[in-house]
Amino acid sequence: MTRTEFLEELALGLNEDPEDVTPEAELESLAGWDSTGMLGVIAMLDGDLGVTIDVDRLRSCRTVQDLMDLASDKLE
Amino acid sequence: MPCVAAATNRATAKQCLPDDAPLRRTSCVNYRQDLADTEPVEENPAITSAVPPRKASITAIAYHLPLTSLTNDDLVREYPDWDVEKIFAKTGISCRRIAAPDQTAGDLALEAGRELITAWGGRRDDIDLLILCTQTPDYALPTTACILQDRLGLSTTCAAFDLNLGCSGFVYGLAIVKGMLETGQAGRALLINAETYSKWIDPDDRSVRTIFGDGAAATIVELVECSDGPDPIGPFVFGTDGRGYDKLIVHGSGARGLEAPGLACLREGRRADRLFMDGPEIFTFTIRTVPRTVRSLLEKAGLRMADVDLFVFHQANSYMLEHLRKQCRIPQEKFFLSLEQYGNTVSSTIPIALKDAADKGALKDGMRVAVVGFGVGYSWAAATLIWNGQPSCGE
């Protein structure tokens, strides 16, 4: 998965406009980043990228870039 | 994560089982009343060994749901910022059934038990084991199963006890029943799963209110003649990880809640007598655990994925189940879902789904089913079943 695809998938998972889901975007500012949105991210990290999830680390993410960093070694 | 059975040096389950001759003798001597009436087989090993072994098998299931419905439309009417489509997309649930204020798990269990006994057609006096699996008992004490023995009109020689497990409870119940029946400690079991999580749910807590429904399922397990094929129930695999105890919890529901000054105290921003669920943690737990459990079960049973005709997972929510299905590589047509109209009824979801699958023709006599329960505890258990006790000839 490329970084661009990651952002597209994330926008889909969070039910957000792809234009709003940039690496700099604050997760707090995205309405889709609630507990159900988090489930979408978990499904994506586990299913599409094979990342082992640590919910505490996921919760400590502040920006979209932080989420991407969780999967950095799986992204092209 | 592929879910095919890994290559192994372990013997298959069938080979691991001890010789069933002693078991055969025990069950025949003590519990084949129909046979004992006509044939004095006790002292004659030759005759005894000619009788096929008797193994525990599910022979009837019924379920009962409370009358009141809570639909997605109802939820959105109450909370205009919620979205019907989103609730359905994230849960696969359209409707939950909610117990009346004066209706308890014991009441639902009574209805399910009554309906089952009628449908089953057997004599209620023949039931000598009653297990009620619930986490919302009518009282902390006495045991709700004891009250049910009387309300259901079961014999006073019937053993009865509660089993406090959630989503893994049906599979655990089957394991206990199989053990007691096949060792001659009981002859006919009534296993009831009944839950009313709604009693603990905060009306404003979307994470749990959208998911859980109340309900009860009753299952009769009896000994059936079983020639060479696999056991109708089992093998089983189990697992527990108490580190996750506080990810799905009602903090103020037991003695530990008494430490606090009354149940109205706040804990993590919510009342202590309310159900708390950490959805992301639960989801992560299932991702970590369920595919591995399915793999272990197949390995223990000496089966390949293709040998299982139907998978019935605990019906947690369809979003999570779809993810697990893909991770386990289970074909969609072999993966039964039945939660749209009832929601997650905790330990009743698997028997409800089995009944629905049988009624819809998705589950036919002789089919091999894998049942997998997982959740609160954390606790999980899985087993294979041969529906109606006899494997089909085509296999």
XYZ file of C-alpha atoms in Angstrom:
471
model
C 0.000 0.000 0.000
C 1.270 3.454 -0.862
C 0.928 6.494 1.380
C -1.664 7.934 -0.977
C -3.700 4.720 -0.816
C -3.395 4.749 2.968
C -4.913 8.220 3.091
C -7.703 7.203 0.716
C -8.498 4.097 2.765
C -8.387 6.092 5.972
C -10.838 8.648 4.566
C -13.149 5.792 3.607
C -12.810 4.119 7.022
C -13.512 7.377 8.858
C -16.285 8.377 6.463
C -14.501 11.661 5.789
C -13.913 13.773 2.696
C -10.533 12.627 1.257
C -9.473 16.274 0.974
C -9.656 16.635 4.743
C -7.530 13.586 5.456
C -4.008 14.940 5.028
C -0.925 13.876 7.021
C -1.072 17.133 8.978
C -4.755 16.799 9.871
C -5.480 16.645 13.594
C -7.507 13.512 14.375
C -9.532 15.493 16.919
C -10.778 17.705 14.105
C -12.141 14.751 12.122
C -15.722 13.929 13.108
C -15.214 10.315 12.000
C -12.441 9.744 14.570
C -14.728 8.298 17.231
C -14.797 4.794 18.662
C -16.428 3.361 15.523
C -13.941 5.274 13.342
C -11.177 3.722 15.385
C -12.585 0.267 14.605
C -12.262 1.107 10.897
C -8.625 2.069 11.397
C -7.953 -1.114 13.363
C -9.545 -3.194 10.578
C -7.382 -1.425 8.001
C -4.140 -1.732 9.944
C -4.794 -5.407 10.711
C -6.468 -6.545 7.514
C -4.767 -4.583 4.778
C -1.370 -3.981 6.336
C -0.857 -6.793 8.849
C 0.115 -4.374 11.615
C -0.197 -5.695 15.167
C -2.447 -3.268 16.985
C -1.671 -1.660 20.319
C -4.764 0.315 21.283
C -2.843 2.545 23.711
C -0.480 3.591 20.913
C -3.437 4.100 18.597
C -5.101 6.332 21.186
C -1.942 8.381 21.630
C -1.969 9.357 17.940
C -2.665 13.058 17.467
C -2.407 13.474 13.695
C -2.994 11.402 10.584
C 0.800 11.254 10.224
C 0.986 9.559 13.648
C -1.385 6.874 12.353
C 0.746 6.435 9.243
C 3.828 6.046 11.432
C 2.188 2.986 13.065
C 2.352 1.319 9.654
C 5.509 3.010 8.374
C 7.402 -0.183 7.591
C 4.403 -1.568 5.669
C 3.909 1.465 3.435
C 5.728 1.990 0.161
C -3.272 -14.377 8.610
C -4.230 -17.604 6.872
C -6.364 -19.842 8.953
C -5.679 -23.255 7.463
C -4.716 -25.978 9.883
C -0.971 -25.930 10.247
C 1.025 -29.043 9.573
C 1.366 -30.909 12.809
C 2.783 -34.032 14.307
C -0.053 -34.308 16.731
C -2.438 -37.157 16.358
C -5.945 -36.268 15.294
C -8.597 -35.857 17.922
C -10.115 -39.202 17.157
C -6.835 -40.927 17.817
C -6.327 -38.935 21.002
C -9.615 -40.001 22.518
C -9.378 -42.756 25.063
C -11.039 -46.022 24.236
C -14.722 -45.324 24.662
C -15.658 -48.796 25.867
C -15.916 -47.880 29.582
C -17.904 -44.829 28.676
C -20.225 -46.894 26.543
C -20.864 -49.249 29.403
C -21.544 -46.500 31.907
C -24.009 -44.641 29.760
C -25.862 -47.794 28.818
C -26.152 -49.184 32.308
C -27.377 -46.093 34.014
C -29.129 -44.002 31.488
C -30.576 -46.028 28.693
C -33.817 -46.404 30.532
C -35.682 -47.462 27.426
C -33.197 -50.268 26.921
C -32.833 -51.122 30.585
C -36.567 -51.744 30.784
C -36.353 -54.538 28.252
C -32.796 -55.847 28.317
C -30.838 -56.687 31.452
C -27.518 -55.639 29.921
C -25.695 -54.616 33.098
C -23.783 -57.783 33.755
C -23.120 -58.932 30.234
C -20.107 -57.275 28.642
C -20.715 -58.980 25.310
C -24.160 -57.473 24.928
C -23.014 -54.155 26.306
C -20.206 -53.793 23.827
C -22.551 -54.609 20.964
C -24.606 -51.515 21.746
C -23.356 -48.443 19.911
C -21.792 -45.850 22.204
C -24.046 -43.036 23.331
C -22.742 -39.539 22.958
C -24.136 -36.175 23.922
C -25.908 -34.379 21.106
C -28.086 -31.300 20.746
C -31.615 -32.519 20.055
C -33.671 -29.323 20.305
C -33.228 -25.539 20.499
C -35.784 -22.787 21.103
C -35.377 -19.122 21.854
C -37.456 -16.361 23.322
C -37.108 -12.631 22.777
C -38.820 -9.899 24.742
C -41.652 -7.996 23.024
C -40.256 -4.472 22.990
C -38.217 -3.534 19.936
C -35.552 -0.858 19.738
C -34.966 -0.047 16.074
C -32.354 2.195 14.484
C -35.183 4.614 13.682
C -36.091 4.692 17.373
C -32.492 5.499 18.269
C -32.259 8.303 15.722
C -35.594 9.727 16.865
C -34.211 9.902 20.373
C -30.806 11.218 19.315
C -31.090 13.254 16.129
C -27.294 13.470 15.730
C -27.156 9.691 15.229
C -27.435 8.260 11.752
C -29.530 5.177 10.861
C -27.310 4.135 7.955
C -24.125 4.500 9.966
C -25.512 2.467 12.855
C -26.458 -0.324 10.451
C -23.177 -0.137 8.523
C -21.133 -0.431 11.712
C -23.224 -3.076 13.467
C -25.341 -4.977 10.930
C -28.186 -4.568 13.413
C -31.591 -3.061 12.585
C -33.459 -3.994 15.724
C -32.803 -5.110 19.297
C -35.339 -6.611 21.661
C -35.399 -5.116 25.137
C -36.774 -6.729 28.313
C -39.590 -4.911 30.105
C -38.588 -3.162 33.366
C -40.028 -6.013 35.429
C -38.744 -8.788 33.141
C -35.519 -10.519 34.118
C -33.151 -13.026 32.557
C -34.925 -15.627 34.708
C -38.247 -14.682 33.088
C -36.812 -14.908 29.574
C -35.167 -18.223 30.464
C -38.513 -19.533 31.729
C -40.259 -18.660 28.450
C -37.479 -20.152 26.321
C -37.432 -23.282 28.497
C -41.216 -23.726 28.326
C -41.298 -23.271 24.572
C -38.444 -25.694 24.155
C -39.950 -28.428 26.311
C -43.197 -28.180 24.327
C -41.415 -28.269 20.964
C -39.076 -31.069 22.056
C -41.954 -33.294 23.133
C -40.018 -35.184 25.798
C -40.990 -35.578 29.442
C -39.836 -32.758 31.655
C -39.266 -35.272 34.461
C -36.511 -36.819 32.341
C -34.476 -33.616 32.532
C -31.972 -34.119 35.324
C -29.543 -31.281 34.653
C -30.376 -27.594 34.313
C -27.660 -25.046 33.612
C -28.492 -21.379 33.314
C -25.765 -19.288 31.729
C -26.279 -15.633 32.613
C -24.416 -12.561 33.816
C -27.616 -10.784 34.799
C -29.065 -13.219 37.354
C -32.303 -12.339 39.091
C -30.438 -12.120 42.401
C -26.808 -12.205 43.524
C -28.231 -15.053 45.588
C -30.022 -17.430 45.447
C -28.993 -19.060 42.184
C -31.458 -18.268 39.418
C -31.246 -21.847 38.070
C -32.710 -23.104 41.366
C -35.707 -20.819 40.978
C -36.052 -21.952 37.367
C -36.129 -25.619 38.371
C -39.339 -24.888 40.238
C -40.817 -22.452 37.703
C -40.214 -24.920 34.861
C -41.703 -27.755 36.896
C -38.556 -29.865 36.699
C -37.947 -32.751 39.042
C -36.422 -32.054 42.449
C -33.796 -34.683 41.591
C -32.558 -32.338 38.880
C -29.103 -30.782 39.298
C -29.205 -27.028 38.713
C -26.635 -24.263 38.721
C -25.747 -20.954 37.096
C -22.775 -20.415 34.859
C -21.433 -16.874 34.792
C -19.964 -16.389 31.352
C -20.853 -14.065 28.518
C -20.202 -14.586 24.848
C -18.279 -17.841 25.341
C -20.992 -19.258 27.631
C -22.897 -21.460 25.212
C -19.789 -23.349 24.130
C -18.662 -23.725 27.740
C -22.163 -24.929 28.640
C -22.000 -27.601 25.961
C -18.621 -28.747 27.256
C -19.900 -29.131 30.819
C -23.050 -30.897 29.650
C -21.097 -33.276 27.426
C -18.823 -34.110 30.345
C -21.677 -34.783 32.740
C -23.757 -36.798 30.283
C -20.994 -38.950 28.874
C -19.659 -39.798 32.324
C -23.090 -40.883 33.469
C -23.651 -38.040 35.935
C -26.791 -36.930 34.152
C -28.976 -38.227 31.377
C -30.715 -35.238 29.812
C -29.666 -31.632 30.079
C -31.436 -28.362 29.618
C -28.921 -25.595 28.934
C -30.410 -22.110 28.981
C -28.604 -18.948 27.992
C -30.402 -15.786 29.093
C -29.193 -12.220 29.229
C -30.568 -8.757 29.864
C -27.573 -6.438 29.406
C -30.114 -3.654 28.818
C -30.513 -3.436 32.596
C -26.959 -2.099 32.800
C -26.939 0.047 29.672
C -26.763 3.825 29.871
C -29.320 5.174 27.383
C -26.757 7.737 26.220
C -23.977 5.221 25.576
C -24.068 4.649 21.841
C -21.236 2.091 21.895
C -23.341 -0.476 23.748
C -26.908 0.639 23.126
C -26.597 0.085 19.377
C -25.268 -3.442 19.829
C -26.797 -5.387 22.698
C -30.252 -6.941 22.761
C -31.904 -9.098 25.409
C -32.954 -12.674 24.839
C -32.806 -16.291 25.929
C -32.106 -19.572 24.169
C -32.763 -23.052 25.499
C -31.051 -26.197 24.307
C -31.724 -29.851 25.074
C -28.713 -32.130 25.053
C -29.274 -35.883 25.198
C -27.294 -39.050 24.686
C -27.802 -40.485 21.227
C -26.546 -43.702 19.729
C -23.468 -42.878 17.822
C -21.610 -45.446 15.794
C -18.179 -44.901 14.349
C -18.406 -41.261 13.276
C -17.081 -38.217 15.061
C -18.630 -37.077 18.330
C -21.782 -35.009 17.825
C -20.317 -32.428 20.213
C -16.615 -31.616 20.411
C -13.690 -31.508 20.448
C -13.340 -28.174 22.205
C -10.666 -25.547 22.602
C -10.792 -22.911 25.342
C -8.969 -19.781 26.315
C -8.928 -17.066 28.953
C -7.075 -13.785 29.354
C -8.138 -11.983 32.522
C -5.928 -9.015 31.689
C -8.856 -7.819 29.588
C -11.312 -7.973 32.508
C -11.990 -4.231 32.518
C -12.589 -3.836 28.789
C -16.183 -5.029 29.072
C -17.399 -4.569 32.616
C -20.043 -3.281 34.979
C -17.792 -1.934 37.726
C -20.537 -1.628 40.326
C -22.248 -4.959 39.713
C -20.693 -7.060 42.469
C -19.038 -6.974 45.858
C -16.198 -4.791 44.587
C -18.775 -2.142 43.777
C -19.712 -2.014 47.466
C -16.370 -0.345 48.225
C -17.702 2.735 46.510
C -20.151 4.994 48.332
C -23.260 3.756 46.542
C -23.707 2.789 42.969
C -24.206 6.348 41.764
C -20.475 7.060 41.984
C -18.804 8.034 38.777
C -16.095 5.971 37.210
C -14.351 7.128 34.079
C -17.122 9.614 33.503
C -19.948 7.137 33.778
C -22.052 5.652 36.518
C -20.451 2.580 38.038
C -23.644 0.578 37.622
C -23.504 0.974 33.856
C -22.012 -1.319 31.256
C -18.678 -0.092 29.964
C -17.228 -1.416 26.720
C -13.889 -0.441 25.235
C -14.760 -1.200 21.612
C -11.286 -0.783 20.088
C -9.728 -3.043 22.763
C -12.428 -5.693 22.294
C -11.993 -5.588 18.530
C -8.230 -5.925 18.878
C -8.676 -8.843 21.269
C -10.882 -10.683 18.777
C -8.463 -10.042 15.907
C -5.661 -11.457 18.040
C -7.614 -14.432 19.337
C -10.330 -15.690 17.013
C -8.309 -16.698 13.915
C -5.854 -18.522 16.192
C -8.699 -20.263 18.017
C -10.278 -21.443 14.769
C -6.894 -22.780 13.688
C -6.413 -24.640 16.992
C -9.881 -26.123 16.799
C -9.357 -27.476 13.296
C -6.009 -28.853 14.315
C -7.421 -30.551 17.396
C -10.326 -32.008 15.418
C -7.998 -33.146 12.634
C -9.999 -31.154 10.107
C -9.293 -28.809 7.245
C -11.243 -25.625 6.683
C -13.096 -27.340 3.824
C -14.350 -30.091 6.180
C -16.508 -27.605 8.078
C -19.898 -26.986 6.476
C -20.914 -23.959 8.502
C -19.237 -21.529 10.888
C -21.366 -19.953 13.593
C -19.428 -17.298 15.459
C -20.704 -15.371 18.429
C -22.844 -12.698 16.764
C -21.016 -9.696 18.174
C -21.624 -7.212 15.389
C -21.407 -7.797 11.670
C -18.629 -5.278 11.029
C -16.307 -7.166 13.341
C -17.534 -10.550 12.105
C -16.884 -9.665 8.479
C -13.326 -8.720 9.352
C -12.809 -11.959 11.276
C -14.358 -13.990 8.463
C -11.859 -12.558 5.994
C -8.930 -13.050 8.363
C -9.938 -16.688 8.860
C -10.539 -17.085 5.108
C -13.984 -18.546 5.600
C -16.157 -18.394 2.471
C -19.166 -16.140 2.881
C -21.656 -18.937 2.152
C -20.274 -20.951 5.068
C -20.493 -18.091 7.536
C -23.885 -17.665 9.161
C -25.104 -14.300 10.376
C -28.251 -13.799 12.422
C -28.156 -10.591 14.391
C -29.979 -8.037 12.275
C -33.273 -8.464 14.093
C -32.023 -9.167 17.638
C -28.621 -7.560 18.069
C -25.915 -9.116 20.193
C -27.714 -11.251 22.778
C -24.411 -12.280 24.432
C -24.327 -16.021 25.207
C -27.604 -16.671 23.330
C -26.316 -15.576 19.927
C -24.863 -18.965 18.952
C -27.908 -21.126 19.810
C -30.209 -18.523 18.218
C -28.079 -18.599 15.069
C -28.027 -22.424 15.048
C -31.821 -22.499 15.273
C -32.206 -19.855 12.568
C -29.712 -21.662 10.336
C -31.608 -24.927 10.746
C -34.971 -23.239 10.107
C -33.636 -21.540 6.977
C -32.103 -24.746 5.638
C -28.539 -23.452 5.947
C -27.902 -26.143 8.540
C -28.977 -29.653 7.639
C -28.747 -32.992 9.407
C -25.267 -34.407 9.347
C -23.545 -31.119 8.670
C -20.428 -30.230 10.605
C -20.628 -26.858 12.336
C -17.869 -24.936 14.076
C -19.125 -22.714 16.897
C -16.847 -19.995 18.260
C -17.676 -17.819 21.286
C -15.467 -14.932 22.433
C -15.776 -11.811 24.534
C -16.211 -10.562 28.093
C -13.587 -11.936 30.463
C -11.724 -12.154 28.161
C -13.001 -15.665 27.607
C -13.293 -17.746 24.486
C -14.215 -21.284 23.453
C -14.818 -23.151 20.225
C -16.141 -26.570 19.285
C -17.241 -28.607 16.331
C -20.709 -30.122 16.235
C -22.368 -32.678 14.019
C -25.878 -31.345 13.597
C -28.401 -33.894 14.905
C -25.697 -36.246 15.966
C -25.088 -38.262 12.827
C -22.575 -37.364 10.141
C -24.078 -37.294 6.651
C -23.302 -40.172 4.316
C -21.818 -37.987 1.608
C -18.674 -37.177 3.557
